Amino acid sequence: MSKISVSDLVEGHAARVGRQIKVLRGGRSGQWLADRTSALGYGVARTTISELENGKRSFVTTGELTALAVALSVPPVALLFPLGWGDVEASQETNIESLQWFMGDYVPAVTASVERETGVECDKWLYEMTTSDVRRTRERNGLAAKQDGLRDRLMKLAREGAEGDEIARVVDELNEVSRQIGRNGG
């Protein structure tokens, strides 16, 4: 039985974000972070940062989350779900199923928990379809990145005067990736 609960999905995000901000900014001041967010074009006030870090704020907007993540050079999800650098206690509070659900993975335990705890029926078909779309998009993006890398490698091999066999292997791999992209709707 899954340990996931509705409270894992909706509560405590601001507190976790505040703890992660404190960890990730290290010895740098909150004002440093506020200045960085301003320099990036979306200022998060020093008081907001302080309220998050001290647990006095119960919410964080997606704009703030994004600006803070960019300023700290981490993906936004790293502020919401601590994954083990620095603060072991914080990483232990991350429910991996909550993280997977948030990232768009198919986690049936989420819908089951919501229905069990709240009595609210989930649209399982819509959930399966959207998580499937997320998975396909990830696959396409991964294949496109691999294709770009192979093209770069091929250009480098050609510049360096590599042997025909080595170039042929990369061309074959590139062709296979291109076929996979075609099969995945790209």
PDB file of N, CA and C in Angstrom, residues 48-145:
ATOM      1  N   THR A  48       9.931  38.657   1.357  1.00  0.00           N
ATOM      2  CA  THR A  48       9.289  37.415   0.911  1.00  0.00           C
ATOM      3  C   THR A  48      10.220  36.234   1.138  1.00  0.00           C
ATOM      4  N   ILE A  49      11.483  36.410   0.784  1.00  0.00           N
ATOM      5  CA  ILE A  49      12.475  35.345   0.982  1.00  0.00           C
ATOM      6  C   ILE A  49      12.591  35.013   2.463  1.00  0.00           C
ATOM      7  N   SER A  50      12.652  36.036   3.298  1.00  0.00           N
ATOM      8  CA  SER A  50      12.754  35.833   4.742  1.00  0.00           C
ATOM      9  C   SER A  50      11.522  35.112   5.286  1.00  0.00           C
ATOM     10  N   GLU A  51      10.334  35.525   4.840  1.00  0.00           N
ATOM     11  CA  GLU A  51       9.102  34.876   5.301  1.00  0.00           C
ATOM     12  C   GLU A  51       9.059  33.406   4.887  1.00  0.00           C
ATOM     13  N   LEU A  52       9.525  33.105   3.680  1.00  0.00           N
ATOM     14  CA  LEU A  52       9.581  31.707   3.242  1.00  0.00           C
ATOM     15  C   LEU A  52      10.571  30.922   4.097  1.00  0.00           C
ATOM     16  N   GLU A  53      11.763  31.482   4.284  1.00  0.00           N
ATOM     17  CA  GLU A  53      12.801  30.779   5.044  1.00  0.00           C
ATOM     18  C   GLU A  53      12.408  30.561   6.499  1.00  0.00           C
ATOM     19  N   ASN A  54      11.625  31.477   7.056  1.00  0.00           N
ATOM     20  CA  ASN A  54      11.243  31.379   8.466  1.00  0.00           C
ATOM     21  C   ASN A  54       9.884  30.721   8.679  1.00  0.00           C
ATOM     22  N   GLY A  55       9.301  30.194   7.610  1.00  0.00           N
ATOM     23  CA  GLY A  55       8.031  29.491   7.722  1.00  0.00           C
ATOM     24  C   GLY A  55       6.843  30.387   8.019  1.00  0.00           C
ATOM     25  N   LYS A  56       6.967  31.678   7.750  1.00  0.00           N
ATOM     26  CA  LYS A  56       5.880  32.616   8.034  1.00  0.00           C
ATOM     27  C   LYS A  56       4.972  32.839   6.828  1.00  0.00           C
ATOM     28  N   ARG A  57       5.283  32.195   5.740  1.00  0.00           N
ATOM     29  CA  ARG A  57       4.480  32.335   4.524  1.00  0.00           C
ATOM     30  C   ARG A  57       3.974  30.949   4.155  1.00  0.00           C
ATOM     31  N   SER A  58       2.683  30.839   3.880  1.00  0.00           N
ATOM     32  CA  SER A  58       2.086  29.525   3.626  1.00  0.00           C
ATOM     33  C   SER A  58       1.957  29.203   2.145  1.00  0.00           C
ATOM     34  N   PHE A  59       2.429  30.091   1.279  1.00  0.00           N
ATOM     35  CA  PHE A  59       2.325  29.838  -0.157  1.00  0.00           C
ATOM     36  C   PHE A  59       3.530  30.446  -0.863  1.00  0.00           C
ATOM     37  N   VAL A  60       3.773  29.946  -2.058  1.00  0.00           N
ATOM     38  CA  VAL A  60       4.775  30.524  -2.948  1.00  0.00           C
ATOM     39  C   VAL A  60       4.158  30.498  -4.341  1.00  0.00           C
ATOM     40  N   THR A  61       4.230  31.616  -5.052  1.00  0.00           N
ATOM     41  CA  THR A  61       3.636  31.649  -6.390  1.00  0.00           C
ATOM     42  C   THR A  61       4.557  30.938  -7.376  1.00  0.00           C
ATOM     43  N   THR A  62       3.995  30.537  -8.499  1.00  0.00           N
ATOM     44  CA  THR A  62       4.832  29.885  -9.511  1.00  0.00           C
ATOM     45  C   THR A  62       5.867  30.860 -10.056  1.00  0.00           C
ATOM     46  N   GLY A  63       5.521  32.135 -10.151  1.00  0.00           N
ATOM     47  CA  GLY A  63       6.495  33.138 -10.595  1.00  0.00           C
ATOM     48  C   GLY A  63       7.655  33.249  -9.627  1.00  0.00           C
ATOM     49  N   GLU A  64       7.356  33.300  -8.326  1.00  0.00           N
ATOM     50  CA  GLU A  64       8.410  33.363  -7.316  1.00  0.00           C
ATOM     51  C   GLU A  64       9.263  32.104  -7.343  1.00  0.00           C
ATOM     52  N   LEU A  65       8.603  30.961  -7.413  1.00  0.00           N
ATOM     53  CA  LEU A  65       9.315  29.684  -7.451  1.00  0.00           C
ATOM     54  C   LEU A  65      10.289  29.646  -8.620  1.00  0.00           C
ATOM     55  N   THR A  66       9.816  30.061  -9.782  1.00  0.00           N
ATOM     56  CA  THR A  66      10.652  30.048 -10.981  1.00  0.00           C
ATOM     57  C   THR A  66      11.808  31.027 -10.856  1.00  0.00           C
ATOM     58  N   ALA A  67      11.528  32.241 -10.411  1.00  0.00           N
ATOM     59  CA  ALA A  67      12.586  33.250 -10.269  1.00  0.00           C
ATOM     60  C   ALA A  67      13.638  32.808  -9.257  1.00  0.00           C
ATOM     61  N   LEU A  68      13.203  32.266  -8.139  1.00  0.00           N
ATOM     62  CA  LEU A  68      14.150  31.797  -7.123  1.00  0.00           C
ATOM     63  C   LEU A  68      15.000  30.647  -7.655  1.00  0.00           C
ATOM     64  N   ALA A  69      14.373  29.740  -8.375  1.00  0.00           N
ATOM     65  CA  ALA A  69      15.120  28.610  -8.943  1.00  0.00           C
ATOM     66  C   ALA A  69      16.169  29.094  -9.938  1.00  0.00           C
ATOM     67  N   VAL A  70      15.784  30.009 -10.822  1.00  0.00           N
ATOM     68  CA  VAL A  70      16.750  30.537 -11.794  1.00  0.00           C
ATOM     69  C   VAL A  70      17.885  31.238 -11.060  1.00  0.00           C
ATOM     70  N   ALA A  71      17.551  32.045 -10.063  1.00  0.00           N
ATOM     71  CA  ALA A  71      18.575  32.782  -9.315  1.00  0.00           C
ATOM     72  C   ALA A  71      19.521  31.847  -8.571  1.00  0.00           C
ATOM     73  N   LEU A  72      19.014  30.703  -8.130  1.00  0.00           N
ATOM     74  CA  LEU A  72      19.840  29.733  -7.403  1.00  0.00           C
ATOM     75  C   LEU A  72      20.479  28.691  -8.324  1.00  0.00           C
ATOM     76  N   SER A  73      20.175  28.770  -9.620  1.00  0.00           N
ATOM     77  CA  SER A  73      20.726  27.843 -10.628  1.00  0.00           C
ATOM     78  C   SER A  73      20.308  26.393 -10.398  1.00  0.00           C
ATOM     79  N   VAL A  74      19.040  26.203 -10.040  1.00  0.00           N
ATOM     80  CA  VAL A  74      18.496  24.856  -9.852  1.00  0.00           C
ATOM     81  C   VAL A  74      17.149  24.768 -10.561  1.00  0.00           C
ATOM     82  N   PRO A  75      16.690  23.558 -10.894  1.00  0.00           N
ATOM     83  CA  PRO A  75      15.343  23.443 -11.449  1.00  0.00           C
ATOM     84  C   PRO A  75      14.311  23.726 -10.350  1.00  0.00           C
ATOM     85  N   PRO A  76      13.160  24.306 -10.688  1.00  0.00           N
ATOM     86  CA  PRO A  76      12.157  24.627  -9.669  1.00  0.00           C
ATOM     87  C   PRO A  76      11.754  23.441  -8.799  1.00  0.00           C
ATOM     88  N   VAL A  77      11.697  22.262  -9.381  1.00  0.00           N
ATOM     89  CA  VAL A  77      11.282  21.096  -8.608  1.00  0.00           C
ATOM     90  C   VAL A  77      12.253  20.817  -7.460  1.00  0.00           C
ATOM     91  N   ALA A  78      13.504  21.239  -7.585  1.00  0.00           N
ATOM     92  CA  ALA A  78      14.484  21.026  -6.512  1.00  0.00           C
ATOM     93  C   ALA A  78      14.152  21.857  -5.278  1.00  0.00           C
ATOM     94  N   LEU A  79      13.397  22.937  -5.462  1.00  0.00           N
ATOM     95  CA  LEU A  79      12.963  23.726  -4.310  1.00  0.00           C
ATOM     96  C   LEU A  79      11.751  23.097  -3.628  1.00  0.00           C
ATOM     97  N   LEU A  80      10.934  22.406  -4.390  1.00  0.00           N
ATOM     98  CA  LEU A  80       9.720  21.794  -3.847  1.00  0.00           C
ATOM     99  C   LEU A  80       9.957  20.424  -3.227  1.00  0.00           C
ATOM    100  N   PHE A  81      10.906  19.685  -3.791  1.00  0.00           N
ATOM    101  CA  PHE A  81      11.159  18.317  -3.348  1.00  0.00           C
ATOM    102  C   PHE A  81      12.647  18.129  -3.101  1.00  0.00           C
ATOM    103  N   PRO A  82      13.124  18.384  -1.876  1.00  0.00           N
ATOM    104  CA  PRO A  82      14.548  18.212  -1.593  1.00  0.00           C
ATOM    105  C   PRO A  82      14.969  16.765  -1.813  1.00  0.00           C
ATOM    106  N   LEU A  83      16.104  16.596  -2.493  1.00  0.00           N
ATOM    107  CA  LEU A  83      16.507  15.248  -2.883  1.00  0.00           C
ATOM    108  C   LEU A  83      17.839  14.810  -2.308  1.00  0.00           C
ATOM    109  N   GLY A  84      18.251  15.378  -1.212  1.00  0.00           N
ATOM    110  CA  GLY A  84      19.362  14.771  -0.515  1.00  0.00           C
ATOM    111  C   GLY A  84      20.650  15.525  -0.436  1.00  0.00           C
ATOM    112  N   TRP A  85      20.815  16.651  -1.127  1.00  0.00           N
ATOM    113  CA  TRP A  85      22.061  17.358  -0.941  1.00  0.00           C
ATOM    114  C   TRP A  85      21.920  18.196   0.313  1.00  0.00           C
ATOM    115  N   GLY A  86      22.907  18.147   1.142  1.00  0.00           N
ATOM    116  CA  GLY A  86      22.932  18.993   2.332  1.00  0.00           C
ATOM    117  C   GLY A  86      22.066  18.502   3.475  1.00  0.00           C
ATOM    118  N   ASP A  87      20.777  18.584   3.366  1.00  0.00           N
ATOM    119  CA  ASP A  87      19.862  18.372   4.471  1.00  0.00           C
ATOM    120  C   ASP A  87      19.201  16.994   4.373  1.00  0.00           C
ATOM    121  N   VAL A  88      19.733  16.034   5.131  1.00  0.00           N
ATOM    122  CA  VAL A  88      19.217  14.665   5.072  1.00  0.00           C
ATOM    123  C   VAL A  88      17.773  14.611   5.554  1.00  0.00           C
ATOM    124  N   GLU A  89      17.464  15.346   6.607  1.00  0.00           N
ATOM    125  CA  GLU A  89      16.093  15.356   7.126  1.00  0.00           C
ATOM    126  C   GLU A  89      15.115  15.848   6.064  1.00  0.00           C
ATOM    127  N   ALA A  90      15.482  16.889   5.353  1.00  0.00           N
ATOM    128  CA  ALA A  90      14.607  17.425   4.304  1.00  0.00           C
ATOM    129  C   ALA A  90      14.424  16.411   3.187  1.00  0.00           C
ATOM    130  N   SER A  91      15.496  15.714   2.817  1.00  0.00           N
ATOM    131  CA  SER A  91      15.362  14.746   1.726  1.00  0.00           C
ATOM    132  C   SER A  91      14.491  13.571   2.143  1.00  0.00           C
ATOM    133  N   GLN A  92      14.461  13.248   3.432  1.00  0.00           N
ATOM    134  CA  GLN A  92      13.629  12.142   3.896  1.00  0.00           C
ATOM    135  C   GLN A  92      12.145  12.490   3.870  1.00  0.00           C
ATOM    136  N   GLU A  93      11.833  13.795   3.900  1.00  0.00           N
ATOM    137  CA  GLU A  93      10.422  14.174   3.867  1.00  0.00           C
ATOM    138  C   GLU A  93       9.850  14.120   2.454  1.00  0.00           C
ATOM    139  N   THR A  94      10.693  13.990   1.456  1.00  0.00           N
ATOM    140  CA  THR A  94      10.203  13.925   0.084  1.00  0.00           C
ATOM    141  C   THR A  94       9.598  12.558  -0.181  1.00  0.00           C
ATOM    142  N   ASN A  95       8.328  12.564  -0.470  1.00  0.00           N
ATOM    143  CA  ASN A  95       7.650  11.336  -0.854  1.00  0.00           C
ATOM    144  C   ASN A  95       7.885  11.168  -2.343  1.00  0.00           C
ATOM    145  N   ILE A  96       8.591  10.129  -2.716  1.00  0.00           N
ATOM    146  CA  ILE A  96       9.003   9.950  -4.112  1.00  0.00           C
ATOM    147  C   ILE A  96       7.795   9.850  -5.038  1.00  0.00           C
ATOM    148  N   GLU A  97       6.700   9.279  -4.549  1.00  0.00           N
ATOM    149  CA  GLU A  97       5.504   9.213  -5.390  1.00  0.00           C
ATOM    150  C   GLU A  97       4.931  10.609  -5.644  1.00  0.00           C
ATOM    151  N   SER A  98       4.988  11.480  -4.645  1.00  0.00           N
ATOM    152  CA  SER A  98       4.542  12.865  -4.845  1.00  0.00           C
ATOM    153  C   SER A  98       5.402  13.543  -5.896  1.00  0.00           C
ATOM    154  N   LEU A  99       6.694  13.324  -5.806  1.00  0.00           N
ATOM    155  CA  LEU A  99       7.622  13.903  -6.782  1.00  0.00           C
ATOM    156  C   LEU A  99       7.321  13.379  -8.186  1.00  0.00           C
ATOM    157  N   GLN A 100       7.147  12.073  -8.299  1.00  0.00           N
ATOM    158  CA  GLN A 100       6.859  11.482  -9.609  1.00  0.00           C
ATOM    159  C   GLN A 100       5.559  12.040 -10.183  1.00  0.00           C
ATOM    160  N   TRP A 101       4.540  12.158  -9.354  1.00  0.00           N
ATOM    161  CA  TRP A 101       3.264  12.707  -9.791  1.00  0.00           C
ATOM    162  C   TRP A 101       3.445  14.149 -10.263  1.00  0.00           C
ATOM    163  N   PHE A 102       4.171  14.933  -9.487  1.00  0.00           N
ATOM    164  CA  PHE A 102       4.403  16.337  -9.828  1.00  0.00           C
ATOM    165  C   PHE A 102       5.137  16.462 -11.159  1.00  0.00           C
ATOM    166  N   MET A 103       6.039  15.533 -11.435  1.00  0.00           N
ATOM    167  CA  MET A 103       6.823  15.556 -12.670  1.00  0.00           C
ATOM    168  C   MET A 103       6.045  15.002 -13.866  1.00  0.00           C
ATOM    169  N   GLY A 104       4.817  14.549 -13.635  1.00  0.00           N
ATOM    170  CA  GLY A 104       3.991  14.068 -14.733  1.00  0.00           C
ATOM    171  C   GLY A 104       4.077  12.583 -14.983  1.00  0.00           C
ATOM    172  N   ASP A 105       4.688  11.844 -14.061  1.00  0.00           N
ATOM    173  CA  ASP A 105       4.744  10.394 -14.205  1.00  0.00           C
ATOM    174  C   ASP A 105       3.389   9.788 -13.824  1.00  0.00           C
ATOM    175  N   TYR A 106       3.132   8.612 -14.340  1.00  0.00           N
ATOM    176  CA  TYR A 106       1.893   7.906 -14.033  1.00  0.00           C
ATOM    177  C   TYR A 106       2.060   7.199 -12.697  1.00  0.00           C
ATOM    178  N   VAL A 107       1.339   7.664 -11.685  1.00  0.00           N
ATOM    179  CA  VAL A 107       1.405   7.088 -10.345  1.00  0.00           C
ATOM    180  C   VAL A 107      -0.037   6.840  -9.881  1.00  0.00           C
ATOM    181  N   PRO A 108      -0.582   5.651 -10.177  1.00  0.00           N
ATOM    182  CA  PRO A 108      -1.976   5.373  -9.819  1.00  0.00           C
ATOM    183  C   PRO A 108      -2.257   5.524  -8.326  1.00  0.00           C
ATOM    184  N   ALA A 109      -1.240   5.392  -7.489  1.00  0.00           N
ATOM    185  CA  ALA A 109      -1.439   5.545  -6.049  1.00  0.00           C
ATOM    186  C   ALA A 109      -1.962   6.936  -5.708  1.00  0.00           C
ATOM    187  N   VAL A 110      -1.647   7.920  -6.534  1.00  0.00           N
ATOM    188  CA  VAL A 110      -2.115   9.281  -6.273  1.00  0.00           C
ATOM    189  C   VAL A 110      -3.634   9.348  -6.391  1.00  0.00           C
ATOM    190  N   THR A 111      -4.162   8.887  -7.512  1.00  0.00           N
ATOM    191  CA  THR A 111      -5.617   8.954  -7.682  1.00  0.00           C
ATOM    192  C   THR A 111      -6.323   8.081  -6.652  1.00  0.00           C
ATOM    193  N   ALA A 112      -5.752   6.935  -6.347  1.00  0.00           N
ATOM    194  CA  ALA A 112      -6.351   6.052  -5.342  1.00  0.00           C
ATOM    195  C   ALA A 112      -6.389   6.730  -3.975  1.00  0.00           C
ATOM    196  N   SER A 113      -5.302   7.408  -3.605  1.00  0.00           N
ATOM    197  CA  SER A 113      -5.256   8.093  -2.311  1.00  0.00           C
ATOM    198  C   SER A 113      -6.242   9.249  -2.252  1.00  0.00           C
ATOM    199  N   VAL A 114      -6.314  10.016  -3.331  1.00  0.00           N
ATOM    200  CA  VAL A 114      -7.255  11.141  -3.362  1.00  0.00           C
ATOM    201  C   VAL A 114      -8.678  10.626  -3.178  1.00  0.00           C
ATOM    202  N   GLU A 115      -9.025   9.589  -3.917  1.00  0.00           N
ATOM    203  CA  GLU A 115     -10.380   9.039  -3.816  1.00  0.00           C
ATOM    204  C   GLU A 115     -10.645   8.456  -2.429  1.00  0.00           C
ATOM    205  N   ARG A 116      -9.675   7.735  -1.890  1.00  0.00           N
ATOM    206  CA  ARG A 116      -9.832   7.101  -0.577  1.00  0.00           C
ATOM    207  C   ARG A 116      -9.965   8.150   0.527  1.00  0.00           C
ATOM    208  N   GLU A 117      -9.120   9.175   0.489  1.00  0.00           N
ATOM    209  CA  GLU A 117      -9.105  10.157   1.572  1.00  0.00           C
ATOM    210  C   GLU A 117     -10.206  11.202   1.479  1.00  0.00           C
ATOM    211  N   THR A 118     -10.616  11.541   0.268  1.00  0.00           N
ATOM    212  CA  THR A 118     -11.556  12.657   0.115  1.00  0.00           C
ATOM    213  C   THR A 118     -12.914  12.247  -0.420  1.00  0.00           C
ATOM    214  N   GLY A 119     -12.992  11.090  -1.045  1.00  0.00           N
ATOM    215  CA  GLY A 119     -14.231  10.687  -1.686  1.00  0.00           C
ATOM    216  C   GLY A 119     -14.450  11.352  -3.035  1.00  0.00           C
ATOM    217  N   VAL A 120     -13.496  12.185  -3.455  1.00  0.00           N
ATOM    218  CA  VAL A 120     -13.594  12.861  -4.749  1.00  0.00           C
ATOM    219  C   VAL A 120     -13.071  11.916  -5.818  1.00  0.00           C
ATOM    220  N   GLU A 121     -13.926  11.628  -6.807  1.00  0.00           N
ATOM    221  CA  GLU A 121     -13.534  10.708  -7.872  1.00  0.00           C
ATOM    222  C   GLU A 121     -12.604  11.404  -8.860  1.00  0.00           C
ATOM    223  N   CYS A 122     -11.540  10.722  -9.220  1.00  0.00           N
ATOM    224  CA  CYS A 122     -10.587  11.247 -10.200  1.00  0.00           C
ATOM    225  C   CYS A 122     -10.954  10.746 -11.589  1.00  0.00           C
ATOM    226  N   ASP A 123     -10.702  11.559 -12.578  1.00  0.00           N
ATOM    227  CA  ASP A 123     -10.925  11.164 -13.968  1.00  0.00           C
ATOM    228  C   ASP A 123      -9.691  10.376 -14.410  1.00  0.00           C
ATOM    229  N   LYS A 124      -9.751   9.071 -14.218  1.00  0.00           N
ATOM    230  CA  LYS A 124      -8.584   8.226 -14.490  1.00  0.00           C
ATOM    231  C   LYS A 124      -8.188   8.249 -15.958  1.00  0.00           C
ATOM    232  N   TRP A 125      -9.162   8.329 -16.858  1.00  0.00           N
ATOM    233  CA  TRP A 125      -8.850   8.382 -18.285  1.00  0.00           C
ATOM    234  C   TRP A 125      -8.043   9.639 -18.597  1.00  0.00           C
ATOM    235  N   LEU A 126      -8.492  10.788 -18.098  1.00  0.00           N
ATOM    236  CA  LEU A 126      -7.773  12.040 -18.346  1.00  0.00           C
ATOM    237  C   LEU A 126      -6.375  11.988 -17.735  1.00  0.00           C
ATOM    238  N   TYR A 127      -6.278  11.433 -16.527  1.00  0.00           N
ATOM    239  CA  TYR A 127      -4.980  11.313 -15.867  1.00  0.00           C
ATOM    240  C   TYR A 127      -4.030  10.449 -16.696  1.00  0.00           C
ATOM    241  N   GLU A 128      -4.513   9.308 -17.165  1.00  0.00           N
ATOM    242  CA  GLU A 128      -3.670   8.426 -17.982  1.00  0.00           C
ATOM    243  C   GLU A 128      -3.262   9.098 -19.287  1.00  0.00           C
ATOM    244  N   MET A 129      -4.189   9.807 -19.907  1.00  0.00           N
ATOM    245  CA  MET A 129      -3.885  10.477 -21.178  1.00  0.00           C
ATOM    246  C   MET A 129      -2.837  11.579 -20.995  1.00  0.00           C
ATOM    247  N   THR A 130      -3.000  12.395 -19.960  1.00  0.00           N
ATOM    248  CA  THR A 130      -2.048  13.499 -19.782  1.00  0.00           C
ATOM    249  C   THR A 130      -0.675  12.995 -19.366  1.00  0.00           C
ATOM    250  N   THR A 131      -0.625  11.971 -18.516  1.00  0.00           N
ATOM    251  CA  THR A 131       0.694  11.443 -18.151  1.00  0.00           C
ATOM    252  C   THR A 131       1.342  10.755 -19.341  1.00  0.00           C
ATOM    253  N   SER A 132       0.528  10.155 -20.198  1.00  0.00           N
ATOM    254  CA  SER A 132       1.063   9.556 -21.422  1.00  0.00           C
ATOM    255  C   SER A 132       1.631  10.639 -22.347  1.00  0.00           C
ATOM    256  N   ASP A 133       0.939  11.762 -22.440  1.00  0.00           N
ATOM    257  CA  ASP A 133       1.448  12.888 -23.241  1.00  0.00           C
ATOM    258  C   ASP A 133       2.782  13.393 -22.695  1.00  0.00           C
ATOM    259  N   VAL A 134       2.882  13.487 -21.374  1.00  0.00           N
ATOM    260  CA  VAL A 134       4.140  13.927 -20.751  1.00  0.00           C
ATOM    261  C   VAL A 134       5.261  12.952 -21.102  1.00  0.00           C
ATOM    262  N   ARG A 135       4.974  11.654 -20.978  1.00  0.00           N
ATOM    263  CA  ARG A 135       5.990  10.635 -21.279  1.00  0.00           C
ATOM    264  C   ARG A 135       6.449  10.728 -22.730  1.00  0.00           C
ATOM    265  N   ARG A 136       5.495  10.846 -23.660  1.00  0.00           N
ATOM    266  CA  ARG A 136       5.854  10.945 -25.087  1.00  0.00           C
ATOM    267  C   ARG A 136       6.666  12.211 -25.373  1.00  0.00           C
ATOM    268  N   THR A 137       6.297  13.309 -24.739  1.00  0.00           N
ATOM    269  CA  THR A 137       7.046  14.556 -24.930  1.00  0.00           C
ATOM    270  C   THR A 137       8.475  14.404 -24.425  1.00  0.00           C
ATOM    271  N   ARG A 138       8.637  13.770 -23.269  1.00  0.00           N
ATOM    272  CA  ARG A 138       9.989  13.518 -22.752  1.00  0.00           C
ATOM    273  C   ARG A 138      10.789  12.658 -23.720  1.00  0.00           C
ATOM    274  N   GLU A 139      10.157  11.607 -24.233  1.00  0.00           N
ATOM    275  CA  GLU A 139      10.845  10.719 -25.177  1.00  0.00           C
ATOM    276  C   GLU A 139      11.271  11.477 -26.427  1.00  0.00           C
ATOM    277  N   ARG A 140      10.351  12.273 -26.976  1.00  0.00           N
ATOM    278  CA  ARG A 140      10.683  13.053 -28.182  1.00  0.00           C
ATOM    279  C   ARG A 140      11.823  14.027 -27.911  1.00  0.00           C
ATOM    280  N   ASN A 141      11.754  14.717 -26.779  1.00  0.00           N
ATOM    281  CA  ASN A 141      12.814  15.672 -26.444  1.00  0.00           C
ATOM    282  C   ASN A 141      14.150  14.974 -26.233  1.00  0.00           C
ATOM    283  N   GLY A 142      14.115  13.806 -25.598  1.00  0.00           N
ATOM    284  CA  GLY A 142      15.342  13.039 -25.402  1.00  0.00           C
ATOM    285  C   GLY A 142      15.935  12.577 -26.718  1.00  0.00           C
ATOM    286  N   LEU A 143      15.070  12.124 -27.616  1.00  0.00           N
ATOM    287  CA  LEU A 143      15.549  11.690 -28.935  1.00  0.00           C
ATOM    288  C   LEU A 143      16.092  12.869 -29.739  1.00  0.00           C
ATOM    289  N   ALA A 144      15.427  14.013 -29.659  1.00  0.00           N
ATOM    290  CA  ALA A 144      15.907  15.197 -30.382  1.00  0.00           C
ATOM    291  C   ALA A 144      17.274  15.630 -29.857  1.00  0.00           C
ATOM    292  N   ALA A 145      17.452  15.570 -28.538  1.00  0.00           N
ATOM    293  CA  ALA A 145      18.753  15.920 -27.960  1.00  0.00           C
ATOM    294  C   ALA A 145      19.822  14.925 -28.408  1.00  0.00           C
TER     295      ALA A 145
END
